[in-house]
Short mmCIF file of C-alpha atoms and ligand atoms in Angstrom, two decimals:
data_model
loop_
_atom_site.label_atom_id
_atom_site.label_comp_id
_atom_site.label_asym_id
_atom_site.label_seq_id
_atom_site.Cartn_x
_atom_site.Cartn_y
_atom_site.Cartn_z
CA MET A 103 29.99 74.88 59.21
CA LYS A 104 33.29 74.78 57.40
CA LYS A 105 36.08 76.94 58.85
CA ILE A 106 37.44 79.61 56.53
CA LYS A 107 40.97 80.80 55.94
CA LEU A 108 41.61 84.39 56.80
CA ASP A 109 44.64 86.63 56.26
CA ILE A 110 44.19 89.90 58.07
CA THR A 111 46.38 92.72 59.40
CA VAL A 112 45.52 94.02 62.87
CA ASN A 113 47.45 96.95 64.35
CA GLY A 114 50.20 96.35 61.83
CA VAL A 115 50.57 92.63 62.62
CA LYS A 116 49.72 90.07 59.94
CA HIS A 117 47.68 87.06 61.01
CA SER A 118 46.89 83.88 59.08
CA LEU A 119 43.95 82.20 60.78
CA LYS A 120 41.26 79.57 60.38
CA VAL A 121 37.99 80.83 61.80
CA ASP A 122 34.30 79.94 62.03
CA PRO A 123 32.37 81.30 59.05
CA ASN A 124 29.78 83.03 61.27
CA LEU A 125 32.36 84.90 63.35
CA ARG A 126 31.93 88.66 63.51
CA LEU A 127 34.97 90.93 63.34
CA LEU A 128 34.18 91.87 66.95
CA ASP A 129 34.45 88.20 68.06
CA LEU A 130 37.64 87.73 66.09
CA LEU A 131 39.27 90.67 67.87
CA ARG A 132 38.06 89.85 71.37
CA GLU A 133 38.02 86.05 71.42
CA GLU A 134 40.67 84.96 68.93
CA LEU A 135 43.19 87.80 69.19
CA ASP A 136 42.53 88.78 72.82
CA LEU A 137 42.12 92.45 71.93
CA THR A 138 39.45 93.20 74.50
CA GLY A 139 39.72 96.98 74.22
CA THR A 140 37.01 96.75 71.59
CA LYS A 141 33.68 96.59 73.47
CA GLU A 142 30.35 95.00 72.71
CA GLY A 143 27.41 97.15 73.79
CA CYS A 144 24.27 96.55 71.77
CA GLY A 145 25.52 94.10 69.12
CA ILE A 146 23.17 95.67 66.54
CA GLY A 147 24.96 98.76 65.29
CA GLU A 148 23.31 101.31 67.56
CA CYS A 149 25.94 102.23 70.17
CA GLY A 150 29.36 102.39 68.51
CA ALA A 151 31.21 100.73 71.44
CA CYS A 152 32.61 98.18 68.96
CA THR A 153 33.99 100.80 66.53
CA VAL A 154 37.31 99.93 64.87
CA ILE A 155 39.09 101.38 61.85
CA LEU A 156 38.93 99.29 58.68
CA ASP A 157 41.16 100.47 55.83
CA GLY A 158 41.15 103.99 57.29
CA LYS A 159 37.41 104.24 58.00
CA ALA A 160 35.39 103.78 61.18
CA VAL A 161 33.06 100.75 61.15
CA ASN A 162 31.02 98.82 63.70
CA SER A 163 32.81 95.50 64.22
CA CYS A 164 29.53 93.91 65.37
CA LEU A 165 28.06 94.44 61.88
CA ILE A 166 30.78 92.87 59.77
CA LEU A 167 31.81 89.25 59.39
CA ALA A 168 35.46 88.38 59.96
CA GLY A 169 35.51 86.76 56.53
CA GLN A 170 34.63 90.08 54.89
CA CYS A 171 37.88 91.56 56.22
CA ALA A 172 40.19 89.16 54.37
CA GLY A 173 43.25 91.00 53.08
CA ARG A 174 42.29 94.21 54.89
CA GLU A 175 43.79 96.33 57.66
CA ILE A 176 42.22 96.87 61.05
CA VAL A 177 43.24 99.32 63.76
CA THR A 178 41.85 98.84 67.28
CA ILE A 179 42.33 100.99 70.37
CA GLU A 180 45.35 98.85 71.27
CA GLY A 181 46.98 100.02 68.05
CA LEU A 182 46.89 103.73 68.85
CA SER A 183 49.32 104.15 71.72
CA ASP A 184 53.05 103.85 71.23
CA GLY A 185 53.83 101.37 74.01
CA GLU A 186 53.13 103.24 77.23
CA LYS A 187 53.00 106.57 75.42
CA LEU A 188 49.42 107.58 74.79
CA HIS A 189 48.15 108.74 71.43
CA PRO A 190 47.37 112.50 71.51
CA LEU A 191 43.64 111.74 71.35
CA GLN A 192 43.89 109.41 74.35
CA GLN A 193 45.82 112.06 76.29
CA ALA A 194 43.31 114.76 75.33
CA PHE A 195 40.40 112.57 76.56
CA LEU A 196 42.13 112.24 79.94
CA ASP A 197 43.05 115.93 80.11
CA HIS A 198 39.50 117.07 79.34
CA GLY A 199 37.64 114.71 81.67
CA ALA A 200 36.09 112.96 78.67
CA VAL A 201 36.27 109.52 80.29
CA GLN A 202 34.03 108.32 83.10
CA CYS A 203 33.15 104.63 83.06
CA GLY A 204 35.21 104.32 79.87
CA PHE A 205 32.99 101.81 78.09
CA CYS A 206 32.34 104.10 75.12
CA THR A 207 35.86 105.52 75.07
CA PRO A 208 37.70 103.14 72.70
CA GLY A 209 34.97 103.46 70.08
CA MET A 210 34.69 107.20 70.58
CA ILE A 211 38.46 107.68 70.18
CA LEU A 212 38.59 105.53 67.04
CA SER A 213 35.72 107.48 65.44
CA ALA A 214 37.62 110.66 66.26
CA ALA A 215 40.89 109.20 64.93
CA ALA A 216 39.21 108.26 61.63
CA LEU A 217 37.81 111.78 61.40
CA LEU A 218 41.18 113.45 62.01
CA HIS A 219 42.77 111.05 59.53
CA ALA A 220 40.46 112.38 56.81
CA ASN A 221 40.05 115.92 58.11
CA PRO A 222 42.86 117.20 60.36
CA ALA A 223 41.06 120.43 61.28
CA PRO A 224 37.36 119.60 61.72
CA THR A 225 34.71 122.08 62.86
CA GLU A 226 32.68 121.38 65.98
CA ASP A 227 29.78 120.30 63.78
CA GLU A 228 31.97 117.88 61.85
CA ILE A 229 33.16 116.38 65.13
CA ARG A 230 29.57 115.95 66.34
CA VAL A 231 28.59 114.26 63.08
CA ALA A 232 31.63 111.94 63.21
CA ILE A 233 30.78 110.72 66.73
CA SER A 234 27.01 110.65 66.27
CA GLY A 235 27.13 106.84 66.06
CA ASN A 236 28.90 106.59 69.44
CA LEU A 237 26.67 106.73 72.49
CA CYS A 238 28.01 107.83 75.85
CA ARG A 239 25.82 107.26 78.88
CA CYS A 240 27.92 109.10 81.46
CA THR A 241 30.20 111.88 80.34
CA GLY A 242 28.02 113.94 78.07
CA TYR A 243 29.35 115.02 74.74
CA THR A 244 30.74 118.46 75.60
CA GLN A 245 33.97 117.23 77.16
CA ILE A 246 34.39 114.65 74.40
CA VAL A 247 34.04 117.28 71.66
CA GLU A 248 36.49 119.54 73.52
CA ALA A 249 38.99 116.71 73.75
CA VAL A 250 38.82 116.05 70.03
CA GLN A 251 39.20 119.76 69.29
CA ALA A 252 42.24 119.93 71.56
CA ALA A 253 43.87 116.92 69.90
CA ALA A 254 43.14 118.32 66.45
CA GLY A 255 44.53 121.72 67.44
CA LYS A 256 47.87 120.30 68.47
CA ASP A 257 50.51 120.41 65.81
CA LYS A 258 51.77 116.87 65.92
CA GLY A 259 52.94 116.61 62.36
CA ASP A 260 51.12 113.74 60.75
CA TRP A 261 50.60 111.52 63.77
CA TRP A 262 47.03 110.75 62.75
CA LEU A 263 48.34 109.15 59.62
CA GLN A 264 49.67 106.40 61.83
CA ILE A 265 46.22 104.83 62.24
CA MET B 77 24.99 83.83 65.97
CA ILE B 78 23.30 80.94 64.18
CA PRO B 79 25.62 78.77 62.07
CA PHE B 80 26.06 79.22 58.32
CA ASN B 81 28.77 78.77 55.71
CA PHE B 82 30.52 81.73 54.15
CA ILE B 83 31.90 82.21 50.68
CA ARG B 84 33.50 85.13 48.96
CA PRO B 85 33.41 84.80 45.17
CA ALA B 86 36.19 86.50 43.25
CA SER B 87 33.96 87.78 40.45
CA LEU B 88 30.34 88.60 39.69
CA ALA B 89 30.15 85.63 37.30
CA GLU B 90 31.30 83.31 40.08
CA ALA B 91 28.74 84.80 42.48
CA LEU B 92 25.95 84.35 39.93
CA ASP B 93 26.99 80.74 39.26
CA PHE B 94 26.91 80.03 42.97
CA LEU B 95 23.48 81.65 43.36
CA ALA B 96 22.10 79.78 40.33
CA GLU B 97 22.84 76.50 42.16
CA ASN B 98 22.28 77.51 45.80
CA GLY B 99 20.18 80.70 45.72
CA GLU B 100 17.25 79.29 47.70
CA ARG B 101 19.32 78.64 50.80
CA THR B 102 21.63 81.63 50.52
CA GLU B 103 21.64 85.18 51.83
CA ILE B 104 23.65 87.80 50.01
CA ILE B 105 25.77 90.07 52.20
CA ALA B 106 27.03 93.47 51.02
CA GLY B 107 27.67 95.94 53.87
CA GLY B 108 25.87 93.62 56.29
CA THR B 109 24.30 96.45 58.31
CA ASP B 110 20.80 95.08 57.76
CA LEU B 111 21.60 91.40 57.26
CA LEU B 112 23.71 90.89 60.38
CA VAL B 113 21.06 92.52 62.57
CA GLU B 114 18.53 90.14 61.01
CA LEU B 115 20.71 87.01 61.39
CA ARG B 116 21.51 87.91 64.98
CA GLY B 117 17.77 88.05 65.66
CA ILE B 118 17.25 84.41 64.64
CA PRO B 119 16.96 82.41 67.88
CA ALA B 120 19.48 79.60 68.46
CA GLY B 121 18.15 76.31 67.13
CA LYS B 122 16.02 77.96 64.45
CA LYS B 123 17.04 77.51 60.86
CA GLY B 124 18.92 80.27 59.11
CA PRO B 125 20.54 80.37 55.69
CA LYS B 126 22.88 77.55 54.71
CA TRP B 127 25.18 79.99 52.96
CA VAL B 128 26.09 83.65 53.21
CA VAL B 129 27.72 84.90 50.03
CA ASP B 130 29.81 88.06 50.30
CA ILE B 131 29.56 90.42 47.35
CA SER B 132 31.11 93.41 49.15
CA GLY B 133 34.47 93.16 47.40
CA LEU B 134 33.22 92.63 43.85
CA PRO B 135 34.74 95.24 41.52
CA GLU B 136 31.85 94.84 39.02
CA LEU B 137 29.46 96.36 41.58
CA LYS B 138 31.62 99.36 42.39
CA GLY B 139 31.83 102.81 40.89
CA ILE B 140 29.60 105.72 39.91
CA ARG B 141 29.79 106.84 36.29
CA GLU B 142 27.91 108.58 33.49
CA GLU B 143 26.93 107.15 30.13
CA GLY B 144 25.53 109.92 27.95
CA GLU B 145 22.61 111.42 29.85
CA GLU B 146 22.46 108.49 32.26
CA ILE B 147 24.10 108.13 35.64
CA ILE B 148 24.94 104.58 36.71
CA VAL B 149 25.52 103.84 40.37
CA GLY B 150 27.03 100.42 41.13
CA SER B 151 24.98 98.61 43.79
CA GLY B 152 28.13 98.11 45.87
CA SER B 153 28.67 101.86 46.26
CA THR B 154 28.64 102.80 49.93
CA HIS B 155 26.52 105.68 51.20
CA TRP B 156 29.78 107.49 51.88
CA GLU B 157 30.81 107.03 48.24
CA VAL B 158 27.40 108.22 47.05
CA HIS B 159 27.18 111.34 49.17
CA THR B 160 30.77 112.43 48.52
CA SER B 161 30.59 111.77 44.76
CA GLU B 162 30.96 115.00 42.79
CA LEU B 163 28.97 113.47 39.95
CA ILE B 164 26.03 112.64 42.23
CA ARG B 165 26.15 116.03 43.95
CA GLU B 166 25.95 117.69 40.57
CA THR B 167 23.43 115.47 38.78
CA ALA B 168 21.27 114.14 41.63
CA PRO B 169 21.81 116.27 44.75
CA LEU B 170 18.75 114.79 46.46
CA LEU B 171 20.35 111.32 46.32
CA ALA B 172 23.59 112.67 47.84
CA ALA B 173 21.47 114.23 50.59
CA ALA B 174 19.61 110.96 51.20
CA SER B 175 22.80 108.88 51.48
CA ALA B 176 24.30 111.48 53.83
CA THR B 177 21.48 110.85 56.34
CA VAL B 178 21.75 107.05 56.51
CA GLY B 179 22.70 106.01 60.05
CA ALA B 180 26.05 107.21 61.40
CA ALA B 181 29.52 107.37 59.84
CA GLN B 182 30.17 103.75 60.85
CA HIS B 183 27.17 102.66 58.76
CA ARG B 184 27.71 104.95 55.78
CA ASN B 185 31.32 103.78 55.45
CA ILE B 186 30.25 100.23 54.73
CA ALA B 187 26.50 100.07 54.02
CA THR B 188 25.63 100.05 50.32
CA ILE B 189 22.94 101.62 48.20
CA GLY B 190 22.17 98.13 46.84
CA GLY B 191 21.53 96.81 50.34
CA ASN B 192 19.34 99.81 51.14
CA ILE B 193 17.18 99.03 48.10
CA MET B 194 17.09 95.22 48.33
CA ASN B 195 16.29 95.20 52.03
CA ALA B 196 13.05 96.87 50.88
CA SER B 197 12.33 98.64 54.14
CA PRO B 198 9.56 101.26 53.77
CA ALA B 199 11.93 103.60 55.67
CA ALA B 200 14.96 103.17 53.36
CA ASP B 201 16.26 106.68 52.74
CA THR B 202 17.72 106.40 49.25
CA VAL B 203 14.63 104.76 47.74
CA PRO B 204 12.30 107.82 47.67
CA ALA B 205 15.17 109.88 46.22
CA LEU B 206 15.74 107.25 43.51
CA ILE B 207 12.01 107.04 42.77
CA ALA B 208 11.84 110.82 42.37
CA LEU B 209 14.76 110.42 39.94
CA GLU B 210 12.69 107.81 38.02
CA ALA B 211 15.55 105.34 38.48
CA SER B 212 15.70 101.82 37.06
CA ALA B 213 17.08 98.73 38.77
CA VAL B 214 19.53 96.51 36.90
CA LEU B 215 19.18 92.88 38.05
CA ARG B 216 21.50 90.16 36.83
CA SER B 217 21.30 86.38 37.03
CA ARG B 218 23.37 83.67 35.34
CA GLU B 219 20.75 83.69 32.56
CA GLY B 220 20.98 87.40 31.81
CA GLU B 221 20.03 90.91 32.80
CA ARG B 222 16.71 92.68 33.29
CA VAL B 223 16.15 96.40 33.77
CA ARG B 224 12.97 97.47 35.59
CA PRO B 225 11.64 100.74 36.95
CA LEU B 226 12.79 100.71 40.58
CA SER B 227 9.27 101.43 41.84
CA GLY B 228 8.14 98.15 40.23
CA ILE B 229 10.43 95.76 42.10
CA PHE B 230 8.86 96.10 45.55
CA VAL B 231 6.31 93.39 46.38
CA LYS B 232 5.64 94.19 50.04
CA PRO B 233 7.63 95.58 52.96
CA TYR B 234 10.99 93.78 53.12
CA GLN B 235 10.39 91.90 49.88
CA THR B 236 11.34 92.59 46.26
CA ASP B 237 10.51 90.55 43.18
CA ALA B 238 14.19 89.55 42.71
CA ALA B 239 14.62 85.81 42.13
CA PRO B 240 16.96 83.93 44.50
CA GLY B 241 19.56 83.80 41.71
CA GLU B 242 19.54 87.53 41.04
CA ILE B 243 21.91 90.26 42.15
CA LEU B 244 21.12 93.96 41.85
CA THR B 245 24.17 95.22 39.97
CA ALA B 246 23.31 98.91 39.58
CA VAL B 247 20.68 101.61 39.57
CA ARG B 248 20.52 104.06 36.69
CA PHE B 249 18.67 107.30 36.06
CA ARG B 250 18.77 110.35 33.79
CA ARG B 251 20.83 113.17 35.22
CA LEU B 252 18.73 116.06 36.48
CA PRO B 253 19.20 119.10 34.24
CA ALA B 254 20.90 122.03 35.96
CA GLU B 255 17.64 123.99 36.12
CA ALA B 256 15.72 121.19 37.91
CA LYS B 257 15.00 121.85 41.57
CA SER B 258 15.11 119.02 44.06
CA ALA B 259 15.35 118.23 47.76
CA PHE B 260 15.38 115.37 50.23
CA VAL B 261 14.30 116.01 53.81
CA LYS B 262 14.08 113.61 56.71
CA LEU B 263 12.76 113.61 60.20
CA GLY B 264 15.71 112.35 62.19
CA ARG B 265 15.20 109.62 64.74
CA ARG B 266 16.89 111.58 67.46
CA ASN B 267 14.88 114.75 67.07
CA ALA B 268 11.51 113.06 67.13
CA LEU B 269 9.66 110.17 68.63
CA ALA B 270 11.05 106.99 67.19
CA ILE B 271 7.72 105.98 65.66
CA SER B 272 9.12 106.09 62.17
CA ARG B 273 11.76 107.69 60.03
CA MET B 274 9.60 109.68 57.64
CA ASN B 275 11.20 111.46 54.73
CA ALA B 276 10.28 113.10 51.44
CA ALA B 277 12.03 113.48 48.09
CA VAL B 278 10.81 116.01 45.53
CA VAL B 279 11.83 117.20 42.07
CA LEU B 280 10.35 120.31 40.41
CA PHE B 281 10.71 121.67 36.90
CA LEU B 282 9.70 125.27 36.23
CA ARG B 283 8.95 126.98 32.94
CA ASP B 284 8.36 130.76 32.85
CA GLY B 285 7.82 130.80 36.60
CA VAL B 286 5.21 128.04 36.47
CA ILE B 287 5.66 124.44 37.66
CA SER B 288 5.69 122.25 34.57
CA GLU B 289 6.55 118.93 36.18
CA ALA B 290 6.51 117.69 39.78
CA ARG B 291 7.61 114.45 41.41
CA ILE B 292 6.84 113.71 45.04
CA ALA B 293 8.04 110.49 46.70
CA PRO B 294 7.45 110.27 50.46
CA GLY B 295 9.19 107.57 52.49
CA SER B 296 7.65 105.55 55.33
CA ALA B 297 4.22 106.80 54.27
CA THR B 298 3.05 103.72 52.38
CA PRO B 299 3.99 100.02 52.64
CA MET B 300 5.78 100.36 49.32
CA PRO B 301 7.58 103.47 48.11
CA GLU B 302 5.80 105.29 45.29
CA ARG B 303 5.02 108.70 43.85
CA PHE B 304 1.95 110.60 44.98
CA ALA B 305 0.21 111.66 41.77
CA ALA B 306 -2.70 113.60 43.30
CA ALA B 307 -0.34 115.92 45.15
CA GLU B 308 1.86 116.30 42.08
CA LYS B 309 -1.19 117.33 40.05
CA ILE B 310 -1.98 120.17 42.45
CA LEU B 311 1.39 121.73 41.65
CA ILE B 312 1.39 121.48 37.89
CA GLY B 313 0.57 124.68 36.00
CA GLN B 314 0.81 126.76 39.19
CA LYS B 315 3.20 129.44 40.39
CA PRO B 316 5.11 128.24 43.46
CA SER B 317 3.86 129.73 46.72
CA GLU B 318 3.73 128.88 50.40
CA GLU B 319 0.00 128.26 50.11
CA LEU B 320 0.44 125.93 47.16
CA PHE B 321 3.16 123.92 48.95
CA ARG B 322 0.97 123.54 52.01
CA ALA B 323 -1.89 122.34 49.85
CA ALA B 324 0.41 119.76 48.24
CA GLY B 325 1.54 118.65 51.73
CA ALA B 326 -2.07 118.23 52.81
CA ALA B 327 -2.79 116.25 49.65
CA VAL B 328 0.12 113.89 50.41
CA ALA B 329 -1.25 113.31 53.92
CA ALA B 330 -4.72 112.59 52.52
CA GLU B 331 -3.34 110.25 49.86
CA MET B 332 -1.32 108.39 52.51
CA VAL B 333 -4.45 107.74 54.56
CA ASP B 334 -6.31 106.67 51.42
CA ARG B 335 -3.66 104.10 50.57
CA SER B 336 -2.56 102.83 53.96
CA GLY B 337 -5.81 103.21 55.87
CA ARG B 338 -6.07 104.62 59.38
CA ARG B 339 -3.69 103.03 61.87
CA TRP B 340 -2.53 103.75 65.38
CA SER B 341 0.29 105.88 64.00
CA THR B 342 -1.87 107.92 61.60
CA PRO B 343 -2.56 110.90 63.92
CA TYR B 344 1.20 111.33 64.24
CA LYS B 345 2.11 110.65 60.62
CA GLU B 346 -0.51 112.87 58.95
CA PRO B 347 0.78 116.28 60.11
CA VAL B 348 4.40 115.12 59.89
CA ILE B 349 4.27 114.04 56.25
CA ALA B 350 2.28 117.18 55.30
CA ALA B 351 4.91 119.41 56.93
CA LEU B 352 7.85 117.41 55.53
CA THR B 353 6.47 117.60 52.00
CA ALA B 354 5.92 121.35 52.23
CA ARG B 355 9.42 121.76 53.63
CA ALA B 356 10.94 119.68 50.84
CA LEU B 357 9.15 121.78 48.22
CA ARG B 358 10.31 125.00 49.91
CA GLU B 359 13.91 123.74 50.07
CA ALA B 360 13.83 122.60 46.45
CA LEU B 361 12.61 126.00 45.29
CA ALA B 362 15.23 127.81 47.37
CA GLY B 363 17.90 125.58 45.75
C1 LIG C 559 21.95 101.52 63.65
C2 LIG C 559 21.45 101.52 62.23
C3 LIG C 559 20.95 102.71 61.69
C4 LIG C 559 20.47 102.73 60.39
N1 LIG C 559 20.00 103.91 59.89
C5 LIG C 559 19.46 103.94 58.63
C6 LIG C 559 18.94 105.16 58.11
O1 LIG C 559 19.00 106.23 58.72
N2 LIG C 559 18.39 105.12 56.85
C7 LIG C 559 18.32 103.98 56.12
O2 LIG C 559 17.82 104.01 54.99
N3 LIG C 559 18.84 102.81 56.59
C8 LIG C 559 19.39 102.77 57.83
N4 LIG C 559 19.88 101.59 58.33
C9 LIG C 559 19.77 100.35 57.52
C10 LIG C 559 20.98 99.97 56.66
O3 LIG C 559 22.18 100.52 57.15
C11 LIG C 559 20.79 100.38 55.21
O4 LIG C 559 19.60 99.84 54.70
C12 LIG C 559 21.97 99.95 54.34
O5 LIG C 559 22.00 100.69 53.14
C13 LIG C 559 21.96 98.47 53.98
O6 LIG C 559 23.06 98.20 53.11
P1 LIG C 559 24.07 96.98 53.37
O7 LIG C 559 25.04 97.00 52.26
O8 LIG C 559 24.59 97.05 54.75
O9 LIG C 559 23.05 95.77 53.23
P2 LIG C 559 23.15 94.24 53.69
O10 LIG C 559 22.81 94.13 55.12
O11 LIG C 559 24.40 93.64 53.22
O12 LIG C 559 21.94 93.66 52.82
C14 LIG C 559 20.59 94.04 53.03
C15 LIG C 559 19.65 93.09 52.26
O13 LIG C 559 19.79 93.28 50.86
C16 LIG C 559 20.28 92.10 50.21
N5 LIG C 559 21.26 92.59 49.24
C17 LIG C 559 22.30 93.42 49.49
N6 LIG C 559 22.93 93.76 48.35
C18 LIG C 559 22.27 93.12 47.35
C19 LIG C 559 22.43 93.09 45.90
N7 LIG C 559 23.39 93.81 45.28
N8 LIG C 559 21.58 92.31 45.18
C20 LIG C 559 20.60 91.60 45.79
N9 LIG C 559 20.39 91.62 47.12
C21 LIG C 559 21.21 92.37 47.90
C22 LIG C 559 20.82 91.23 51.32
O14 LIG C 559 20.68 89.87 51.00
C23 LIG C 559 19.95 91.62 52.50
O15 LIG C 559 18.74 90.94 52.47
C24 LIG C 559 20.44 101.54 59.61
C25 LIG C 559 20.96 100.35 60.16
C26 LIG C 559 21.47 100.33 61.44
C27 LIG C 559 22.00 99.06 62.01
S1 LIG C 560 28.13 96.76 69.83
FE1 LIG C 560 28.43 97.33 67.80
S2 LIG C 560 27.33 99.16 67.67
FE2 LIG C 560 26.82 98.50 69.66
S1 LIG C 561 32.17 107.22 79.72
FE1 LIG C 561 30.63 105.78 80.30
S2 LIG C 561 29.57 105.51 78.45
FE2 LIG C 561 30.89 107.11 77.93
#
């Protein structure tokens, strides 16, 4: 296995790396860049715990090779808050009791962020479709949908463009 | 993950050159949503591909366009690109509907129509829609290009007749005329037992209130996707009615059993495919 060269932007920071050719984006984030907010649940695209935003769109980082992301931009959950100041979606999840064990939360919030990026005022149905690839075993989806609606309802200028 | 080498050619020509030399020991990766699940399933120590060649960035495989009466969909188009394309919604709404049902947003954003076809799963959602559109597959190797009816490239489940050096570059089909009626319906995995993801694609043409042409392509019903001629025949020359659509549904179920034989799943699949077909015909008629 020959290492490959990889230039990639993660949460606004440019990295020039040499990585194993069979590395998944998920492994790159967690193992090489120490961004452990991205979770591995199933590893086969079923649960959405590993969701990140790639060039503005939600993807499962367990189903993409690091090498396929050369020259592209990734946003992880660590990239949403402004230092200690939570992103409105993060705050809304807390306010609405949408977090229990928290394992699904980073992926859930990134799916919601990608949705609001494309569609600032989604209907309840559109929210449910956008998070249908994110499984939550504890909270139930009602509070999660309410949190997304609350975040979308807030007039925060174009904060979602910051993803 | 088992070890392999990774390359990312800068052009289609470069990818085809690489495959001409190394095709036998190489897997192509587009969106990776099927391939990475497969590679992950290979136990450590077992042999996998020597190379994985990434075609996901190739501009030659991108884009959806029309050429006269034909619509050409680049194999690298994602399901998101297909189902949000105005051109597809207008000229092949059943294909837009099929792409819209593939997996979740995270899959549709990256998974391609080319991968859906070349993975050759009997449950692939866009394939019945494309077969009902009488689509052709455009396959390219270093030596040249061949264009085949899509229904002819499937050899058995999870296998097409593509040579190791070939890349599917596009699918093409004639645009449906505005008066054609079509639908794609699917039994979702979450609202049913996960035995299979059955679906049905239909196209109807009517003249003076009578069905003049019918195409029925059920998915997950047979090992290889194909049209069901006996059921189509029942419709032709008839006025659409609930009774007629139910009869066509029953004929699809009977034809499925004829072709696939009776299996453990047959008692479940028979009523499901009959009902799905009737529903697709009803939805097509309603527009
Ligand atoms: C959780 C989950 C849910 C899913 N749900 C659905 C669903 O509802 N409906 C459905 O139909 N599918 C579903 N899929 C399967 C998959 O997402 C689709 O089949 C998808 O379209 C595959 O495209 P890809 O670009 O990701 O393919 P890849 O994984 O990149 O490739 C698939 C296969 O095709 C080959 N290949 C790819 N492109 C080409 C080309 N241009 N020329 C030659 N060979 C090529 C590859 O070598 C590989 O063997 C699901 C998958 C997952 C993980
Ligand atoms: S870990 Fe990626 S979808 Fe479950
Ligand atoms: S909060 Fe535990 S899985 Fe969602």
